[in-house]
Amino acid sequence: MSGMETGDTHSGTYAELAAVGPYGVRPGHALITMVEPHPGHEYAYNRWYEDDHYYAGAMAMPWMYAGRRWVATRDLQLLRYPEKSAVAEPVTAGCYLSTYWVTEGRYDEHMKWTVGINKRLNRDGRVYQDRTHVFTAFQDHEATVYRDGAAGPRDYHALDHPYAGLVLEVVDVERAEQRAAVLEWLRSRHLPKVLAGSPAALVTIFRPTPLPGDRMTYVKQVEGVDTRLTLLWFLEADPRDCWQEHFAGLGEQLAGAGLGARVELMAPFVPTVPGTDRYVDQLR
């Protein structure tokens, strides 16, 4: 009989694995996943994710060390732009967002585990099928820009600090060779200016990485691997209270920079309250 059949969990290898490889605290990678539960399945989906999947399919895995769920109620969905989005169709699709940090340098090890555990969860009937992945991608960290310099929480604190809101921004460039220039413009010119005096304490910038070929079939391959950047704005205020002043015009600013880039999604969220169904009745 195999070790799996006899209940052997190969625990003897754990000490060996812990003794090798990177083990810093920087979020070198992220899983960013925006999902739409199918109509009529909102409560059941939320309970499955809160009670099981957030832990068994994410936080219990090696090297995924921080996570947070966010929700867009209907009024927040209606603030999104552009109306015709390459990310969400319609642009209001994807009312739940989950964000996770993965230890820098540990993407490959984490992916081996996550593919294996999700196959096991699916086989055991622990994957909720009545939902659509609108925007799901593992991403590599490119930069973090802070409003207050060295003061305040760092990016590795961001998913544990009680931020009042988050804005997901997805930027596409026309050609792959333009992305580096857009990243530099964002990091050194645009974001420091926009962050100054704003309710956003920090912005993390990621670029998507392709999913492995043996991923679960319900997760589509990542788009824009060479042409996309994903920004997460962490807010100290409710996004409803600062949207018009601080976020409504960012798409025009990017388009006007002459870098061949455009905003394909600007979407605000507030944090869920773990273990509750708060906001579920406000999604439609």
mmCIF file of C-alpha atoms in Angstrom:
data_model
loop_
_atom_site.group_PDB
_atom_site.id
_atom_site.type_symbol
_atom_site.label_atom_id
_atom_site.label_comp_id
_atom_site.label_asym_id
_atom_site.label_seq_id
_atom_site.Cartn_x
_atom_site.Cartn_y
_atom_site.Cartn_z
ATOM 1 C CA MET A 1 0.000 0.000 0.000
ATOM 2 C CA SER A 2 1.132 3.531 -0.650
ATOM 3 C CA GLY A 3 1.979 5.981 2.101
ATOM 4 C CA MET A 4 -1.194 7.896 1.338
ATOM 5 C CA GLU A 5 -3.331 4.806 1.760
ATOM 6 C CA THR A 6 -1.775 3.938 5.127
ATOM 7 C CA GLY A 7 -2.293 7.452 6.451
ATOM 8 C CA ASP A 8 1.395 8.413 6.304
ATOM 9 C CA THR A 9 1.587 12.216 5.992
ATOM 10 C CA HIS A 10 5.366 12.205 5.406
ATOM 11 C CA SER A 11 5.774 14.392 8.487
ATOM 12 C CA GLY A 12 9.443 13.504 8.644
ATOM 13 C CA THR A 13 10.126 15.780 5.685
ATOM 14 C CA TYR A 14 8.658 18.890 7.353
ATOM 15 C CA ALA A 15 11.796 19.695 9.339
ATOM 16 C CA GLU A 16 13.910 19.242 6.232
ATOM 17 C CA LEU A 17 11.714 21.583 4.199
ATOM 18 C CA ALA A 18 11.692 24.236 6.935
ATOM 19 C CA ALA A 19 15.481 24.340 6.954
ATOM 20 C CA VAL A 20 15.926 25.347 3.316
ATOM 21 C CA GLY A 21 14.834 28.137 0.994
ATOM 22 C CA PRO A 22 13.634 31.711 1.484
ATOM 23 C CA TYR A 23 11.571 32.547 4.546
ATOM 24 C CA GLY A 24 11.325 36.305 4.622
ATOM 25 C CA VAL A 25 8.205 38.355 5.242
ATOM 26 C CA ARG A 26 8.007 40.325 2.011
ATOM 27 C CA PRO A 27 4.939 39.699 -0.188
ATOM 28 C CA GLY A 28 6.868 38.598 -3.225
ATOM 29 C CA HIS A 29 3.715 37.186 -4.786
ATOM 30 C CA ALA A 30 -0.040 37.556 -4.421
ATOM 31 C CA LEU A 31 -3.194 35.713 -5.281
ATOM 32 C CA ILE A 32 -5.853 38.216 -6.331
ATOM 33 C CA THR A 33 -9.202 36.657 -7.149
ATOM 34 C CA MET A 34 -12.474 38.444 -7.950
ATOM 35 C CA VAL A 35 -15.499 36.152 -8.047
ATOM 36 C CA GLU A 36 -19.210 36.471 -8.835
ATOM 37 C CA PRO A 37 -21.557 34.033 -7.087
ATOM 38 C CA HIS A 38 -24.405 33.034 -9.353
ATOM 39 C CA PRO A 39 -27.790 34.679 -8.661
ATOM 40 C CA GLY A 40 -29.547 32.981 -5.798
ATOM 41 C CA HIS A 41 -26.322 31.473 -4.454
ATOM 42 C CA GLU A 42 -24.915 34.523 -2.642
ATOM 43 C CA TYR A 43 -25.467 33.301 0.929
ATOM 44 C CA ALA A 44 -24.366 29.735 0.261
ATOM 45 C CA TYR A 45 -21.249 30.889 -1.567
ATOM 46 C CA ASN A 46 -20.316 33.264 1.225
ATOM 47 C CA ARG A 47 -20.731 30.618 3.894
ATOM 48 C CA TRP A 48 -18.661 28.097 1.899
ATOM 49 C CA TYR A 49 -15.867 30.593 1.406
ATOM 50 C CA GLU A 50 -15.948 31.930 4.975
ATOM 51 C CA ASP A 51 -16.331 28.572 6.704
ATOM 52 C CA ASP A 52 -14.172 26.323 4.551
ATOM 53 C CA HIS A 53 -12.385 27.584 1.474
ATOM 54 C CA TYR A 54 -10.644 30.638 2.945
ATOM 55 C CA TYR A 55 -8.833 28.257 5.268
ATOM 56 C CA ALA A 56 -8.644 24.873 3.523
ATOM 57 C CA GLY A 57 -8.070 26.356 0.075
ATOM 58 C CA ALA A 58 -5.816 29.249 1.045
ATOM 59 C CA MET A 59 -4.565 30.127 4.521
ATOM 60 C CA ALA A 60 -3.676 26.569 5.558
ATOM 61 C CA MET A 61 -1.280 26.257 2.637
ATOM 62 C CA PRO A 62 2.485 26.653 2.877
ATOM 63 C CA TRP A 63 3.904 30.153 2.293
ATOM 64 C CA MET A 64 0.507 31.877 1.979
ATOM 65 C CA TYR A 65 0.876 33.921 5.130
ATOM 66 C CA ALA A 66 -1.760 36.677 4.995
ATOM 67 C CA GLY A 67 -5.215 37.063 3.506
ATOM 68 C CA ARG A 68 -8.287 39.272 3.462
ATOM 69 C CA ARG A 69 -11.676 39.199 1.787
ATOM 70 C CA TRP A 70 -13.382 42.272 0.386
ATOM 71 C CA VAL A 71 -16.903 42.898 -0.923
ATOM 72 C CA ALA A 72 -18.502 45.341 -3.351
ATOM 73 C CA THR A 73 -22.094 46.114 -2.483
ATOM 74 C CA ARG A 74 -24.302 47.303 -5.323
ATOM 75 C CA ASP A 75 -23.580 50.985 -4.693
ATOM 76 C CA LEU A 76 -19.838 50.275 -4.825
ATOM 77 C CA GLN A 77 -20.231 48.237 -8.006
ATOM 78 C CA LEU A 78 -21.912 51.215 -9.674
ATOM 79 C CA LEU A 79 -18.847 53.398 -9.036
ATOM 80 C CA ARG A 80 -16.644 51.185 -11.213
ATOM 81 C CA TYR A 81 -15.209 52.153 -14.566
ATOM 82 C CA PRO A 82 -14.680 51.966 -17.489
ATOM 83 C CA GLU A 83 -18.116 50.869 -18.623
ATOM 84 C CA LYS A 84 -16.561 48.582 -21.239
ATOM 85 C CA SER A 85 -13.907 46.692 -19.292
ATOM 86 C CA ALA A 86 -11.507 44.046 -20.579
ATOM 87 C CA VAL A 87 -11.555 42.554 -17.082
ATOM 88 C CA ALA A 88 -15.211 42.423 -16.022
ATOM 89 C CA GLU A 89 -18.221 42.045 -18.304
ATOM 90 C CA PRO A 90 -20.383 43.729 -17.241
ATOM 91 C CA VAL A 91 -18.093 45.984 -15.247
ATOM 92 C CA THR A 92 -20.190 45.319 -12.124
ATOM 93 C CA ALA A 93 -19.373 41.582 -12.197
ATOM 94 C CA GLY A 94 -17.261 40.226 -9.370
ATOM 95 C CA CYS A 95 -18.703 41.333 -6.039
ATOM 96 C CA TYR A 96 -16.204 39.427 -3.879
ATOM 97 C CA LEU A 97 -12.446 39.961 -3.912
ATOM 98 C CA SER A 98 -9.908 37.887 -2.017
ATOM 99 C CA THR A 99 -6.285 38.950 -1.650
ATOM 100 C CA TYR A 100 -3.436 36.820 -0.323
ATOM 101 C CA TRP A 101 0.288 37.338 0.171
ATOM 102 C CA VAL A 102 2.812 34.594 -0.652
ATOM 103 C CA THR A 103 6.363 34.689 0.705
ATOM 104 C CA GLU A 104 8.908 36.040 -1.755
ATOM 105 C CA GLY A 105 10.707 33.251 -3.578
ATOM 106 C CA ARG A 106 8.143 30.589 -2.642
ATOM 107 C CA TYR A 107 5.738 30.776 -5.580
ATOM 108 C CA ASP A 108 6.751 27.432 -7.115
ATOM 109 C CA GLU A 109 6.441 25.539 -3.840
ATOM 110 C CA HIS A 110 3.093 27.132 -3.075
ATOM 111 C CA MET A 111 1.731 26.345 -6.536
ATOM 112 C CA LYS A 112 2.592 22.673 -6.204
ATOM 113 C CA TRP A 113 0.590 22.525 -2.998
ATOM 114 C CA THR A 114 -2.333 24.649 -4.192
ATOM 115 C CA VAL A 115 -2.866 22.615 -7.355
ATOM 116 C CA GLY A 116 -2.762 19.417 -5.324
ATOM 117 C CA ILE A 117 -5.074 20.603 -2.555
ATOM 118 C CA ASN A 118 -7.634 22.051 -4.958
ATOM 119 C CA LYS A 119 -7.785 18.786 -6.870
ATOM 120 C CA ARG A 120 -8.374 17.037 -3.551
ATOM 121 C CA LEU A 121 -11.040 19.547 -2.454
ATOM 122 C CA ASN A 122 -12.795 19.203 -5.794
ATOM 123 C CA ARG A 123 -12.728 15.420 -5.594
ATOM 124 C CA ASP A 124 -14.166 15.576 -2.068
ATOM 125 C CA GLY A 125 -17.031 17.871 -3.077
ATOM 126 C CA ARG A 126 -15.611 20.884 -1.221
ATOM 127 C CA VAL A 127 -15.509 23.313 -4.178
ATOM 128 C CA TYR A 128 -18.569 25.511 -4.668
ATOM 129 C CA GLN A 129 -19.431 25.394 -8.352
ATOM 130 C CA ASP A 130 -22.114 28.086 -8.631
ATOM 131 C CA ARG A 131 -19.736 30.989 -9.099
ATOM 132 C CA THR A 132 -17.677 32.582 -11.864
ATOM 133 C CA HIS A 133 -14.034 33.623 -11.651
ATOM 134 C CA VAL A 134 -14.084 37.124 -13.166
ATOM 135 C CA PHE A 135 -10.451 37.993 -12.459
ATOM 136 C CA THR A 136 -8.198 35.422 -10.833
ATOM 137 C CA ALA A 137 -4.415 35.509 -11.053
ATOM 138 C CA PHE A 138 -1.285 34.820 -9.099
ATOM 139 C CA GLN A 139 0.917 37.870 -9.411
ATOM 140 C CA ASP A 140 4.521 38.878 -8.778
ATOM 141 C CA HIS A 141 5.245 41.947 -6.689
ATOM 142 C CA GLU A 142 6.808 44.841 -8.586
ATOM 143 C CA ALA A 143 6.673 47.799 -6.189
ATOM 144 C CA THR A 144 4.998 49.328 -3.173
ATOM 145 C CA VAL A 145 4.539 53.095 -2.867
ATOM 146 C CA TYR A 146 3.813 54.611 0.541
ATOM 147 C CA ARG A 147 2.045 57.872 1.313
ATOM 148 C CA ASP A 148 3.958 58.502 4.542
ATOM 149 C CA GLY A 149 7.403 57.159 3.719
ATOM 150 C CA ALA A 150 8.825 55.009 6.488
ATOM 151 C CA ALA A 151 5.932 55.731 8.868
ATOM 152 C CA GLY A 152 2.949 53.437 9.175
ATOM 153 C CA PRO A 153 2.253 49.809 8.276
ATOM 154 C CA ARG A 154 4.337 48.130 5.563
ATOM 155 C CA ASP A 155 2.979 46.130 2.645
ATOM 156 C CA TYR A 156 3.432 42.881 4.560
ATOM 157 C CA HIS A 157 1.052 44.262 7.215
ATOM 158 C CA ALA A 158 -1.557 45.407 4.688
ATOM 159 C CA LEU A 159 -3.890 42.391 4.831
ATOM 160 C CA ASP A 160 -3.921 42.370 8.644
ATOM 161 C CA HIS A 161 -4.142 46.118 9.301
ATOM 162 C CA PRO A 162 -7.796 47.229 9.633
ATOM 163 C CA TYR A 163 -8.015 49.272 6.445
ATOM 164 C CA ALA A 164 -11.485 50.626 5.707
ATOM 165 C CA GLY A 165 -11.422 49.934 2.001
ATOM 166 C CA LEU A 166 -9.492 48.760 -1.020
ATOM 167 C CA VAL A 167 -9.480 49.821 -4.658
ATOM 168 C CA LEU A 168 -8.516 47.295 -7.322
ATOM 169 C CA GLU A 169 -6.993 48.970 -10.390
ATOM 170 C CA VAL A 170 -6.056 46.981 -13.506
ATOM 171 C CA VAL A 171 -3.887 48.723 -16.095
ATOM 172 C CA ASP A 172 -3.164 47.423 -19.586
ATOM 173 C CA VAL A 173 -0.578 48.645 -22.077
ATOM 174 C CA GLU A 174 -0.818 48.354 -25.849
ATOM 175 C CA ARG A 175 2.547 46.588 -26.265
ATOM 176 C CA ALA A 176 4.604 44.528 -23.848
ATOM 177 C CA GLU A 177 7.654 46.768 -24.197
ATOM 178 C CA GLN A 178 5.648 49.713 -22.805
ATOM 179 C CA ARG A 179 4.967 48.152 -19.422
ATOM 180 C CA ALA A 180 8.328 48.973 -17.848
ATOM 181 C CA ALA A 181 7.900 52.670 -18.632
ATOM 182 C CA VAL A 182 4.369 52.671 -17.220
ATOM 183 C CA LEU A 183 5.572 50.946 -14.055
ATOM 184 C CA GLU A 184 8.325 53.535 -13.586
ATOM 185 C CA TRP A 185 5.888 56.412 -14.179
ATOM 186 C CA LEU A 186 3.490 54.961 -11.629
ATOM 187 C CA ARG A 187 6.185 54.315 -9.042
ATOM 188 C CA SER A 188 8.188 57.516 -9.264
ATOM 189 C CA ARG A 189 5.796 60.184 -10.527
ATOM 190 C CA HIS A 190 2.087 59.388 -10.519
ATOM 191 C CA LEU A 191 1.507 57.463 -7.279
ATOM 192 C CA PRO A 192 3.590 59.679 -4.950
ATOM 193 C CA LYS A 193 1.648 62.698 -6.217
ATOM 194 C CA VAL A 194 -1.782 61.065 -5.956
ATOM 195 C CA LEU A 195 -1.111 59.517 -2.551
ATOM 196 C CA ALA A 196 -0.046 62.797 -0.936
ATOM 197 C CA GLY A 197 -2.860 64.000 1.283
ATOM 198 C CA SER A 198 -5.159 61.172 0.206
ATOM 199 C CA PRO A 199 -6.904 58.509 2.349
ATOM 200 C CA ALA A 200 -4.793 55.810 0.656
ATOM 201 C CA ALA A 201 -1.864 54.788 2.845
ATOM 202 C CA LEU A 202 -0.096 52.611 0.286
ATOM 203 C CA VAL A 203 -0.370 51.071 -3.153
ATOM 204 C CA THR A 204 1.077 47.700 -4.121
ATOM 205 C CA ILE A 205 1.832 46.970 -7.785
ATOM 206 C CA PHE A 206 1.880 43.442 -9.189
ATOM 207 C CA ARG A 207 2.203 41.808 -12.597
ATOM 208 C CA PRO A 208 0.313 38.602 -13.416
ATOM 209 C CA THR A 209 2.049 35.276 -13.845
ATOM 210 C CA PRO A 210 0.661 32.419 -15.965
ATOM 211 C CA LEU A 211 -1.174 29.658 -14.155
ATOM 212 C CA PRO A 212 0.206 26.115 -14.438
ATOM 213 C CA GLY A 213 -1.169 23.809 -17.091
ATOM 214 C CA ASP A 214 -2.573 21.449 -14.468
ATOM 215 C CA ARG A 215 -4.735 24.144 -12.814
ATOM 216 C CA MET A 216 -8.390 23.461 -12.101
ATOM 217 C CA THR A 217 -10.504 23.720 -15.251
ATOM 218 C CA TYR A 218 -12.903 26.278 -13.738
ATOM 219 C CA VAL A 219 -10.074 28.839 -13.511
ATOM 220 C CA LYS A 220 -9.231 30.323 -16.911
ATOM 221 C CA GLN A 221 -5.670 31.051 -17.953
ATOM 222 C CA VAL A 222 -4.370 34.472 -16.954
ATOM 223 C CA GLU A 223 -4.649 37.240 -19.519
ATOM 224 C CA GLY A 224 -2.185 40.089 -19.997
ATOM 225 C CA VAL A 225 0.885 38.327 -18.597
ATOM 226 C CA ASP A 226 3.155 40.682 -20.583
ATOM 227 C CA THR A 227 0.906 43.738 -20.797
ATOM 228 C CA ARG A 228 -0.915 44.130 -17.466
ATOM 229 C CA LEU A 229 -0.277 45.653 -14.047
ATOM 230 C CA THR A 230 -2.520 45.217 -11.006
ATOM 231 C CA LEU A 231 -2.645 47.882 -8.302
ATOM 232 C CA LEU A 232 -4.149 47.503 -4.833
ATOM 233 C CA TRP A 233 -4.905 50.776 -3.032
ATOM 234 C CA PHE A 234 -5.315 50.374 0.740
ATOM 235 C CA LEU A 235 -7.633 53.030 2.158
ATOM 236 C CA GLU A 236 -8.066 54.468 5.634
ATOM 237 C CA ALA A 237 -11.541 55.741 4.655
ATOM 238 C CA ASP A 238 -14.663 54.249 3.139
ATOM 239 C CA PRO A 239 -14.205 54.407 -0.651
ATOM 240 C CA ARG A 240 -17.679 55.934 -1.030
ATOM 241 C CA ASP A 241 -16.491 59.016 0.865
ATOM 242 C CA CYS A 242 -13.445 59.679 -1.299
ATOM 243 C CA TRP A 243 -14.239 58.216 -4.705
ATOM 244 C CA GLN A 244 -15.073 61.374 -6.620
ATOM 245 C CA GLU A 245 -12.189 63.396 -5.256
ATOM 246 C CA HIS A 246 -9.426 60.817 -5.385
ATOM 247 C CA PHE A 247 -10.308 57.996 -7.803
ATOM 248 C CA ALA A 248 -12.890 59.006 -10.387
ATOM 249 C CA GLY A 249 -10.325 60.850 -12.513
ATOM 250 C CA LEU A 250 -7.381 58.446 -12.336
ATOM 251 C CA GLY A 251 -8.297 56.726 -15.606
ATOM 252 C CA GLU A 252 -8.118 60.012 -17.489
ATOM 253 C CA GLN A 253 -4.796 60.865 -15.856
ATOM 254 C CA LEU A 254 -3.290 57.576 -16.990
ATOM 255 C CA ALA A 255 -4.642 57.910 -20.522
ATOM 256 C CA GLY A 256 -3.329 61.465 -20.714
ATOM 257 C CA ALA A 257 0.215 60.483 -19.772
ATOM 258 C CA GLY A 258 0.954 59.390 -23.347
ATOM 259 C CA LEU A 259 2.423 56.029 -22.318
ATOM 260 C CA GLY A 260 0.055 53.796 -24.271
ATOM 261 C CA ALA A 261 -1.686 52.628 -21.094
ATOM 262 C CA ARG A 262 -5.316 52.543 -20.055
ATOM 263 C CA VAL A 263 -7.317 51.620 -16.973
ATOM 264 C CA GLU A 264 -9.375 48.495 -17.660
ATOM 265 C CA LEU A 265 -10.884 48.318 -14.199
ATOM 266 C CA MET A 266 -11.142 50.671 -11.236
ATOM 267 C CA ALA A 267 -13.207 48.950 -8.550
ATOM 268 C CA PRO A 268 -13.768 49.852 -4.874
ATOM 269 C CA PHE A 269 -14.378 47.355 -2.055
ATOM 270 C CA VAL A 270 -14.859 47.287 1.702
ATOM 271 C CA PRO A 271 -13.628 44.486 3.975
ATOM 272 C CA THR A 272 -15.941 41.626 4.816
ATOM 273 C CA VAL A 273 -16.614 40.785 8.453
ATOM 274 C CA PRO A 274 -15.274 37.242 8.898
ATOM 275 C CA GLY A 275 -17.771 34.680 10.077
ATOM 276 C CA THR A 276 -20.812 36.781 9.151
ATOM 277 C CA ASP A 277 -23.132 37.350 6.200
ATOM 278 C CA ARG A 278 -22.867 41.122 6.464
ATOM 279 C CA TYR A 279 -23.376 42.834 3.089
ATOM 280 C CA VAL A 280 -24.677 39.673 1.349
ATOM 281 C CA ASP A 281 -28.139 41.224 1.115
ATOM 282 C CA GLN A 282 -26.680 44.346 -0.543
ATOM 283 C CA LEU A 283 -25.013 42.727 -3.559
ATOM 284 C CA ARG A 284 -27.865 43.065 -6.093
#
